[in-house]
């Protein structure tokens, strides 16, 4: 059975990172690996943590449409390599990509069979609460994030699914149900359909 | 949360009837009720087993696009009333309609938000076996049914999901996963999205 690309997206503070970490590795999930021009840090492995590359090679990849999305962060390029995603899908893996809203929509455009999941906190006050508890941002930044979240809400209708992240285990269970259902999409079951048609030779 | 119309369809012998009977009633499932011009049999209740109607009224319903599909069987008309389906969905129910392949496609056209599930036996020999075990059809009829099944296979790509009915409990579990996932479609969560946006008034 074919695998698929699952994009877990949503506003800052929606809990993307926590949910993605909990997706059970035994279920055929595989995290997407980014390509980056950043230098490897101690302990980081090429092909496990990142694909490390030069700026020149990164630009070539981008120009040849080998990246599903890309962005600059603190002077370094980061991108999602199409080839790695496709190889994992061919092996039946559920490739998980955690990414913010606009990057997610960029990927969906380049990779239409991707399953696009919007993770939403239960309420705005709860989101504000989570951002405050995190303690990494000041009040002005938190206010800006909440306003940005409200701007992102109308984009939900370009997503395939909306998962309300009230409790992490429940959100993980919902994502598992989505993956189970998406495995039954006819276009992901071409091998099974062919096997059924082939089964006639022994019978008819 | 909105309900939905779930159409369980597939070839004769795919096990539609058995699977539909096992869908747990406690989970918000409700069987679709047909309108018919057939006379009620003893013990049959209007509004529970069927909506009984006159031929004249049936034809009016059909002409006014109040039927999602209709067919003639042994001289009587049968149809699926749109109004009943819509009322149940508004109550949050999962309305289940069990129907053959061409009828299912007819419903999907008139009711695009319906979730169309193709139930497929694991192999053709297994299907032949089930039809023989049933004992209601002779060899020539069974042969015709197998050929018809092969003709229906290419129509799977017009379906939303393919469920291989190897074991009934497993097929039921797969349908439950599909329903759980479909509940998270953004267009079925308009109330939740609105509630999230509204939640700002108390916060920002």
CSV table of C-alpha atoms in Angstrom, one decimal:
chain,number,residue,atom,x,y,z
A,1,UNK,CA,0.0,0.0,0.0
A,2,UNK,CA,1.3,3.5,-0.8
A,3,UNK,CA,2.3,5.8,2.0
A,4,UNK,CA,1.4,9.5,2.0
A,5,UNK,CA,2.6,12.9,3.0
A,6,UNK,CA,0.8,14.3,6.1
A,7,UNK,CA,1.3,18.0,6.8
A,8,UNK,CA,0.7,19.0,10.4
A,9,UNK,CA,0.2,22.8,10.4
A,10,UNK,CA,-1.5,25.5,12.4
A,11,UNK,CA,-0.9,28.7,14.3
A,12,UNK,CA,2.1,29.2,16.6
A,13,UNK,CA,1.1,27.7,19.9
A,14,UNK,CA,-1.4,25.2,18.4
A,15,UNK,CA,0.9,22.4,19.7
A,16,UNK,CA,2.2,21.1,16.3
A,17,UNK,CA,5.6,20.1,17.7
A,18,UNK,CA,4.2,18.2,20.7
A,19,UNK,CA,1.6,16.3,18.6
A,20,UNK,CA,4.2,15.4,16.0
A,21,UNK,CA,6.6,14.0,18.6
A,22,UNK,CA,3.8,11.7,19.9
A,23,UNK,CA,2.9,10.2,16.6
A,24,UNK,CA,3.9,6.5,17.1
A,25,UNK,CA,6.9,5.6,15.2
A,26,UNK,CA,5.8,1.9,15.0
A,27,UNK,CA,2.8,2.9,12.8
A,28,UNK,CA,4.9,3.6,9.7
A,29,UNK,CA,5.4,7.3,10.5
A,30,UNK,CA,8.6,8.9,9.3
A,31,UNK,CA,9.5,12.6,9.9
A,32,UNK,CA,10.3,14.6,6.9
A,33,UNK,CA,14.0,15.7,6.8
A,34,UNK,CA,14.9,19.2,5.8
A,35,UNK,CA,17.8,20.2,3.5
A,36,UNK,CA,19.7,23.2,5.0
A,37,UNK,CA,22.7,25.4,4.2
A,38,UNK,CA,23.3,25.7,8.0
A,39,UNK,CA,26.5,24.0,9.3
A,40,UNK,CA,25.9,20.8,11.2
A,41,UNK,CA,26.0,21.1,15.0
A,42,UNK,CA,27.7,18.6,17.3
A,43,UNK,CA,25.8,15.3,17.2
A,44,UNK,CA,23.8,16.1,14.1
A,45,UNK,CA,23.9,13.5,11.4
A,46,UNK,CA,23.5,14.1,7.6
A,47,UNK,CA,20.4,12.1,6.5
A,48,UNK,CA,19.0,11.8,10.0
A,49,UNK,CA,18.7,15.3,11.4
A,50,UNK,CA,19.1,17.3,8.1
A,51,UNK,CA,20.5,17.0,4.7
A,52,UNK,CA,23.4,19.5,4.8
A,53,UNK,CA,24.3,21.2,1.6
A,54,UNK,CA,25.9,24.2,0.1
A,55,UNK,CA,24.1,27.4,-0.8
A,56,UNK,CA,24.9,26.8,-4.5
A,57,UNK,CA,23.4,23.2,-4.4
A,58,UNK,CA,20.4,24.5,-2.5
A,59,UNK,CA,19.7,27.1,-5.1
A,60,UNK,CA,20.0,24.5,-7.9
A,61,UNK,CA,17.6,22.2,-6.0
A,62,UNK,CA,15.1,25.1,-5.7
A,63,UNK,CA,15.5,26.1,-9.4
A,64,UNK,CA,14.9,22.5,-10.5
A,65,UNK,CA,11.7,22.2,-8.4
A,66,UNK,CA,13.2,19.7,-6.1
A,67,UNK,CA,12.0,21.5,-3.0
A,68,UNK,CA,8.3,21.4,-1.9
A,69,UNK,CA,8.8,24.6,0.1
A,70,UNK,CA,11.8,26.7,1.3
A,71,UNK,CA,12.5,29.5,3.7
A,72,UNK,CA,15.3,31.6,5.1
A,73,UNK,CA,15.9,31.6,8.8
A,74,UNK,CA,18.7,33.5,10.5
A,75,UNK,CA,20.7,33.7,7.3
A,76,UNK,CA,20.4,30.0,6.4
A,77,UNK,CA,18.2,28.3,3.8
A,78,UNK,CA,15.9,25.5,4.8
A,79,UNK,CA,13.7,23.4,2.5
A,80,UNK,CA,11.7,20.2,2.1
A,81,UNK,CA,13.3,17.8,-0.5
A,82,UNK,CA,10.7,16.3,-2.8
A,83,UNK,CA,12.8,13.2,-3.6
A,84,UNK,CA,13.2,12.1,0.0
A,85,UNK,CA,9.4,12.4,0.6
A,86,UNK,CA,8.6,10.5,-2.6
A,87,UNK,CA,11.0,7.7,-1.7
A,88,UNK,CA,9.5,7.2,1.7
A,89,UNK,CA,6.0,7.2,0.3
A,90,UNK,CA,7.0,4.5,-2.2
A,91,UNK,CA,8.1,2.5,0.8
A,92,UNK,CA,4.6,2.9,2.3
A,93,UNK,CA,5.7,5.4,5.0
A,94,UNK,CA,3.6,8.2,6.4
A,95,UNK,CA,5.9,11.1,6.0
A,96,UNK,CA,5.1,13.8,8.6
A,97,UNK,CA,5.9,17.4,7.9
A,98,UNK,CA,5.4,20.0,10.6
A,99,UNK,CA,5.2,23.5,9.2
A,100,UNK,CA,3.5,26.9,9.6
A,101,UNK,CA,0.3,27.8,7.6
A,102,UNK,CA,1.7,29.5,4.6
A,103,UNK,CA,4.5,27.0,4.1
A,104,UNK,CA,1.9,24.2,4.3
A,105,UNK,CA,-0.2,25.7,1.6
A,106,UNK,CA,2.9,26.1,-0.6
A,107,UNK,CA,3.6,22.3,-0.2
A,108,UNK,CA,0.0,21.3,-0.9
A,109,UNK,CA,0.2,23.2,-4.2
A,110,UNK,CA,3.3,21.3,-5.3
A,111,UNK,CA,2.2,18.0,-3.8
A,112,UNK,CA,-1.6,17.7,-4.2
A,113,UNK,CA,-1.9,14.2,-2.7
A,114,UNK,CA,-0.6,15.5,0.6
A,115,UNK,CA,-3.0,15.4,3.5
A,116,UNK,CA,-3.2,18.9,5.0
A,117,UNK,CA,-4.2,19.0,8.7
A,118,UNK,CA,-4.9,22.3,10.5
A,119,UNK,CA,-4.2,22.0,14.2
A,120,UNK,CA,-6.3,24.5,16.2
A,121,UNK,CA,-6.2,25.2,19.9
A,122,UNK,CA,-9.7,25.0,21.5
A,123,UNK,CA,-10.1,28.8,22.1
A,124,UNK,CA,-8.1,32.0,21.7
A,125,UNK,CA,-7.8,32.5,25.4
A,126,UNK,CA,-6.4,29.0,25.7
A,127,UNK,CA,-3.9,29.8,22.9
A,128,UNK,CA,-2.9,33.0,24.7
A,129,UNK,CA,-2.5,31.0,27.9
A,130,UNK,CA,-0.2,28.5,26.1
A,131,UNK,CA,2.0,31.2,24.6
A,132,UNK,CA,2.3,32.9,28.0
A,133,UNK,CA,3.2,29.7,29.8
A,134,UNK,CA,5.9,29.1,27.3
A,135,UNK,CA,7.4,32.3,28.5
A,136,UNK,CA,9.5,32.8,25.4
A,137,UNK,CA,7.6,35.8,24.1
A,138,UNK,CA,6.6,39.2,25.6
A,139,UNK,CA,3.0,40.5,25.7
A,140,UNK,CA,3.3,42.5,22.5
A,141,UNK,CA,4.6,39.5,20.5
A,142,UNK,CA,1.8,37.3,22.0
A,143,UNK,CA,-0.7,39.9,20.9
A,144,UNK,CA,0.7,39.9,17.4
A,145,UNK,CA,0.6,36.1,17.3
A,146,UNK,CA,-3.1,36.0,18.3
A,147,UNK,CA,-4.0,38.5,15.6
A,148,UNK,CA,-2.0,36.4,13.1
A,149,UNK,CA,-3.9,33.3,14.2
A,150,UNK,CA,-7.2,35.1,13.5
A,151,UNK,CA,-5.9,36.0,10.0
A,152,UNK,CA,-5.0,32.3,9.4
A,153,UNK,CA,-8.4,30.9,10.4
A,154,UNK,CA,-10.1,31.6,7.0
A,155,UNK,CA,-7.4,29.5,5.3
A,156,UNK,CA,-8.8,26.4,7.1
A,157,UNK,CA,-11.1,25.9,4.1
A,158,UNK,CA,-8.0,25.1,2.0
A,159,UNK,CA,-7.1,22.4,4.4
A,160,UNK,CA,-8.3,18.8,4.2
A,161,UNK,CA,-8.9,18.4,7.9
A,162,UNK,CA,-9.4,20.4,11.1
A,163,UNK,CA,-8.1,18.9,14.3
A,164,UNK,CA,-8.9,20.7,17.5
A,165,UNK,CA,-6.0,20.2,19.9
A,166,UNK,CA,-7.7,20.1,23.2
A,167,UNK,CA,-5.7,17.2,24.6
A,168,UNK,CA,-2.6,15.9,22.9
A,169,UNK,CA,-3.5,12.2,23.1
A,170,UNK,CA,-6.9,12.9,21.6
A,171,UNK,CA,-5.3,15.0,18.8
A,172,UNK,CA,-2.9,12.1,18.1
A,173,UNK,CA,-5.8,9.6,18.0
A,174,UNK,CA,-7.7,11.9,15.5
A,175,UNK,CA,-4.6,12.1,13.3
A,176,UNK,CA,-4.3,8.3,13.3
A,177,UNK,CA,-8.0,8.1,12.2
A,178,UNK,CA,-7.3,10.5,9.4
A,179,UNK,CA,-4.3,8.5,8.2
A,180,UNK,CA,-6.3,5.2,8.4
A,181,UNK,CA,-9.1,6.7,6.3
A,182,UNK,CA,-6.7,8.3,3.8
A,183,UNK,CA,-5.0,4.9,3.3
A,184,UNK,CA,-8.4,3.9,1.8
A,185,UNK,CA,-8.4,6.5,-0.9
A,186,UNK,CA,-8.8,4.7,-4.2
A,187,UNK,CA,-5.8,6.4,-5.8
A,188,UNK,CA,-3.6,5.1,-3.0
A,189,UNK,CA,-5.0,1.5,-3.5
A,190,UNK,CA,-4.1,0.9,-7.1
A,191,UNK,CA,-2.1,-2.2,-6.2
A,192,UNK,CA,-5.1,-3.7,-4.3
A,193,UNK,CA,-7.5,-2.9,-7.1
A,194,UNK,CA,-5.2,-4.4,-9.7
A,195,UNK,CA,-4.8,-7.6,-7.5
A,196,UNK,CA,-8.5,-7.9,-7.3
A,197,UNK,CA,-8.9,-7.7,-11.1
A,198,UNK,CA,-6.0,-10.1,-11.6
A,199,UNK,CA,-7.7,-12.6,-9.2
A,200,UNK,CA,-10.2,-13.5,-11.9
A,201,UNK,CA,-7.7,-15.5,-14.0
A,202,UNK,CA,-7.8,-18.3,-11.5
A,203,UNK,CA,-11.5,-18.3,-11.3
A,204,UNK,CA,-13.4,-17.2,-14.4
B,1,UNK,CA,-21.2,19.1,14.7
B,2,UNK,CA,-22.9,18.4,11.4
B,3,UNK,CA,-23.7,14.8,10.5
B,4,UNK,CA,-23.2,13.3,7.1
B,5,UNK,CA,-24.6,10.9,4.5
B,6,UNK,CA,-22.5,7.8,4.2
B,7,UNK,CA,-23.2,5.6,1.2
B,8,UNK,CA,-22.2,1.9,1.5
B,9,UNK,CA,-22.0,0.5,-1.9
B,10,UNK,CA,-20.4,-2.3,-3.9
B,11,UNK,CA,-21.0,-5.3,-6.0
B,12,UNK,CA,-23.6,-7.9,-5.1
B,13,UNK,CA,-22.0,-10.3,-2.6
B,14,UNK,CA,-19.6,-7.6,-1.2
B,15,UNK,CA,-21.3,-7.9,2.1
B,16,UNK,CA,-23.0,-4.4,2.2
B,17,UNK,CA,-26.0,-5.6,4.1
B,18,UNK,CA,-24.1,-7.4,6.8
B,19,UNK,CA,-21.7,-4.5,7.4
B,20,UNK,CA,-24.5,-2.0,7.6
B,21,UNK,CA,-26.3,-4.1,10.2
B,22,UNK,CA,-23.2,-4.1,12.3
B,23,UNK,CA,-22.6,-0.3,12.3
B,24,UNK,CA,-23.1,0.5,16.0
B,25,UNK,CA,-26.4,2.4,16.6
B,26,UNK,CA,-24.9,4.1,19.6
B,27,UNK,CA,-22.4,6.0,17.5
B,28,UNK,CA,-25.0,8.3,16.0
B,29,UNK,CA,-25.7,6.2,12.9
B,30,UNK,CA,-29.2,6.3,11.4
B,31,UNK,CA,-30.3,4.1,8.5
B,32,UNK,CA,-31.7,6.0,5.6
B,33,UNK,CA,-35.4,5.3,5.1
B,34,UNK,CA,-36.8,4.8,1.6
B,35,UNK,CA,-40.0,6.1,0.2
B,36,UNK,CA,-42.0,3.4,-1.7
B,37,UNK,CA,-45.3,2.9,-3.5
B,38,UNK,CA,-45.4,-0.7,-2.2
B,39,UNK,CA,-48.1,-1.6,0.2
B,40,UNK,CA,-47.0,-2.0,3.8
B,41,UNK,CA,-46.5,-5.6,5.0
B,42,UNK,CA,-47.6,-6.7,8.4
B,43,UNK,CA,-45.5,-5.2,11.2
B,44,UNK,CA,-44.0,-2.5,8.9
B,45,UNK,CA,-44.3,1.0,10.2
B,46,UNK,CA,-44.5,4.3,8.2
B,47,UNK,CA,-41.5,6.4,9.1
B,48,UNK,CA,-39.6,3.5,10.6
B,49,UNK,CA,-39.3,0.8,7.8
B,50,UNK,CA,-40.5,2.9,4.9
B,51,UNK,CA,-42.3,6.1,4.0
B,52,UNK,CA,-45.3,4.6,2.2
B,53,UNK,CA,-46.8,6.8,-0.5
B,54,UNK,CA,-49.0,6.8,-3.6
B,55,UNK,CA,-47.6,6.6,-7.1
B,56,UNK,CA,-48.9,10.1,-7.9
B,57,UNK,CA,-47.1,11.5,-4.8
B,58,UNK,CA,-43.9,9.6,-5.7
B,59,UNK,CA,-43.8,11.0,-9.2
B,60,UNK,CA,-44.3,14.5,-7.8
B,61,UNK,CA,-41.4,14.0,-5.4
B,62,UNK,CA,-39.2,12.8,-8.2
B,63,UNK,CA,-40.2,15.7,-10.5
B,64,UNK,CA,-39.5,18.2,-7.7
B,65,UNK,CA,-36.0,16.8,-7.1
B,66,UNK,CA,-36.9,15.5,-3.7
B,67,UNK,CA,-35.4,12.1,-4.3
B,68,UNK,CA,-31.7,11.5,-4.3
B,69,UNK,CA,-32.2,8.3,-6.4
B,70,UNK,CA,-35.0,6.1,-7.4
B,71,UNK,CA,-35.6,2.7,-9.0
B,72,UNK,CA,-38.4,0.3,-9.9
B,73,UNK,CA,-38.5,-3.1,-8.3
B,74,UNK,CA,-41.2,-5.7,-9.0
B,75,UNK,CA,-43.6,-3.1,-10.2
B,76,UNK,CA,-43.1,-0.7,-7.2
B,77,UNK,CA,-41.2,2.5,-7.0
B,78,UNK,CA,-38.5,3.0,-4.3
B,79,UNK,CA,-36.5,6.2,-3.7
B,80,UNK,CA,-34.3,8.0,-1.1
B,81,UNK,CA,-36.0,11.2,0.2
B,82,UNK,CA,-33.6,14.1,0.3
B,83,UNK,CA,-35.6,15.9,3.1
B,84,UNK,CA,-35.3,13.0,5.6
B,85,UNK,CA,-31.5,12.7,5.0
B,86,UNK,CA,-31.0,16.5,5.4
B,87,UNK,CA,-33.0,16.6,8.6
B,88,UNK,CA,-31.0,13.7,10.2
B,89,UNK,CA,-27.7,15.4,9.1
B,90,UNK,CA,-28.8,18.6,10.7
B,91,UNK,CA,-29.3,16.6,14.0
B,92,UNK,CA,-25.7,15.4,13.7
B,93,UNK,CA,-26.6,11.9,12.6
B,94,UNK,CA,-24.5,9.7,10.3
B,95,UNK,CA,-27.2,8.6,7.8
B,96,UNK,CA,-26.3,5.3,6.2
B,97,UNK,CA,-27.5,4.4,2.8
B,98,UNK,CA,-26.9,0.9,1.4
B,99,UNK,CA,-27.2,0.8,-2.4
B,100,UNK,CA,-25.8,-0.7,-5.5
B,101,UNK,CA,-23.0,1.0,-7.5
B,102,UNK,CA,-25.0,3.0,-10.1
B,103,UNK,CA,-27.6,4.2,-7.6
B,104,UNK,CA,-24.7,5.3,-5.3
B,105,UNK,CA,-23.1,7.4,-8.1
B,106,UNK,CA,-26.5,8.9,-8.8
B,107,UNK,CA,-26.9,10.0,-5.1
B,108,UNK,CA,-23.3,11.4,-5.0
B,109,UNK,CA,-24.1,13.6,-8.0
B,110,UNK,CA,-27.2,15.0,-6.3
B,111,UNK,CA,-25.6,15.2,-2.8
B,112,UNK,CA,-21.9,16.0,-3.3
B,113,UNK,CA,-21.0,16.1,0.4
B,114,UNK,CA,-22.0,12.4,0.7
B,115,UNK,CA,-19.2,10.0,1.7
B,116,UNK,CA,-19.1,7.3,-1.0
B,117,UNK,CA,-17.6,4.0,0.2
B,118,UNK,CA,-17.0,1.1,-2.2
B,119,UNK,CA,-17.0,-2.2,-0.4
B,120,UNK,CA,-15.0,-4.9,-2.2
B,121,UNK,CA,-14.6,-8.6,-1.4
B,122,UNK,CA,-10.9,-9.6,-1.0
B,123,UNK,CA,-10.8,-11.6,-4.3
B,124,UNK,CA,-13.1,-12.7,-7.1
B,125,UNK,CA,-12.9,-16.4,-6.1
B,126,UNK,CA,-13.9,-15.3,-2.6
B,127,UNK,CA,-16.8,-13.4,-4.1
B,128,UNK,CA,-17.9,-16.4,-6.2
B,129,UNK,CA,-17.7,-18.5,-3.1
B,130,UNK,CA,-19.9,-16.1,-1.1
B,131,UNK,CA,-22.5,-16.0,-3.9
B,132,UNK,CA,-22.5,-19.9,-4.1
B,133,UNK,CA,-22.8,-20.3,-0.3
B,134,UNK,CA,-25.8,-18.0,-0.3
B,135,UNK,CA,-27.4,-20.6,-2.6
B,136,UNK,CA,-30.0,-18.2,-4.0
B,137,UNK,CA,-28.6,-18.0,-7.5
B,138,UNK,CA,-27.7,-20.6,-10.2
B,139,UNK,CA,-24.2,-20.9,-11.8
B,140,UNK,CA,-25.2,-18.8,-14.8
B,141,UNK,CA,-26.4,-15.9,-12.6
B,142,UNK,CA,-23.3,-16.1,-10.5
B,143,UNK,CA,-21.2,-15.9,-13.6
B,144,UNK,CA,-23.1,-12.8,-14.7
B,145,UNK,CA,-22.6,-11.2,-11.3
B,146,UNK,CA,-18.9,-11.8,-11.4
B,147,UNK,CA,-18.6,-10.2,-14.9
B,148,UNK,CA,-20.7,-7.3,-13.7
B,149,UNK,CA,-18.4,-6.8,-10.7
B,150,UNK,CA,-15.4,-6.6,-13.0
B,151,UNK,CA,-17.3,-3.9,-15.0
B,152,UNK,CA,-17.9,-2.0,-11.8
B,153,UNK,CA,-14.3,-2.0,-10.6
B,154,UNK,CA,-13.2,1.0,-12.8
B,155,UNK,CA,-15.9,3.1,-11.1
B,156,UNK,CA,-14.0,2.9,-7.8
B,157,UNK,CA,-12.1,6.0,-8.8
B,158,UNK,CA,-15.4,8.0,-8.5
B,159,UNK,CA,-15.7,6.8,-4.9
B,160,UNK,CA,-14.2,8.6,-1.9
B,161,UNK,CA,-13.0,5.4,-0.2
B,162,UNK,CA,-12.3,1.7,-0.9
B,163,UNK,CA,-12.9,-0.7,1.9
B,164,UNK,CA,-11.8,-4.3,1.4
B,165,UNK,CA,-14.3,-6.5,3.2
B,166,UNK,CA,-12.1,-9.4,4.3
B,167,UNK,CA,-13.6,-9.7,7.8
B,168,UNK,CA,-16.8,-7.9,8.8
B,169,UNK,CA,-15.6,-6.5,12.1
B,170,UNK,CA,-12.5,-5.1,10.4
B,171,UNK,CA,-14.6,-3.5,7.6
B,172,UNK,CA,-16.9,-1.9,10.3
B,173,UNK,CA,-13.8,-0.6,12.1
B,174,UNK,CA,-12.5,0.9,8.8
B,175,UNK,CA,-15.9,2.6,8.2
B,176,UNK,CA,-15.8,4.1,11.7
B,177,UNK,CA,-12.3,5.5,11.0
B,178,UNK,CA,-13.6,7.1,7.8
B,179,UNK,CA,-16.6,8.6,9.6
B,180,UNK,CA,-14.3,9.9,12.4
B,181,UNK,CA,-12.0,11.5,9.7
B,182,UNK,CA,-14.9,12.9,7.7
B,183,UNK,CA,-16.2,14.7,10.8
B,184,UNK,CA,-13.0,16.7,10.7
B,185,UNK,CA,-13.6,18.1,7.2
B,186,UNK,CA,-13.5,21.9,7.6
B,187,UNK,CA,-16.9,22.3,5.8
B,188,UNK,CA,-18.5,20.1,8.5
B,189,UNK,CA,-16.9,22.1,11.3
B,190,UNK,CA,-18.2,25.6,10.5
B,191,UNK,CA,-19.7,25.9,14.0
B,192,UNK,CA,-16.4,25.0,15.7
B,193,UNK,CA,-14.5,27.5,13.5
B,194,UNK,CA,-17.0,30.2,14.3
B,195,UNK,CA,-16.8,29.4,18.0
B,196,UNK,CA,-13.0,29.8,17.9
B,197,UNK,CA,-13.2,33.2,16.2
B,198,UNK,CA,-15.9,34.3,18.6
B,199,UNK,CA,-13.8,33.3,21.6
B,200,UNK,CA,-11.6,36.4,20.9
B,201,UNK,CA,-14.2,38.8,22.3
B,202,UNK,CA,-13.4,37.8,25.8
B,203,UNK,CA,-9.7,37.9,25.3
B,204,UNK,CA,-8.4,40.5,22.9
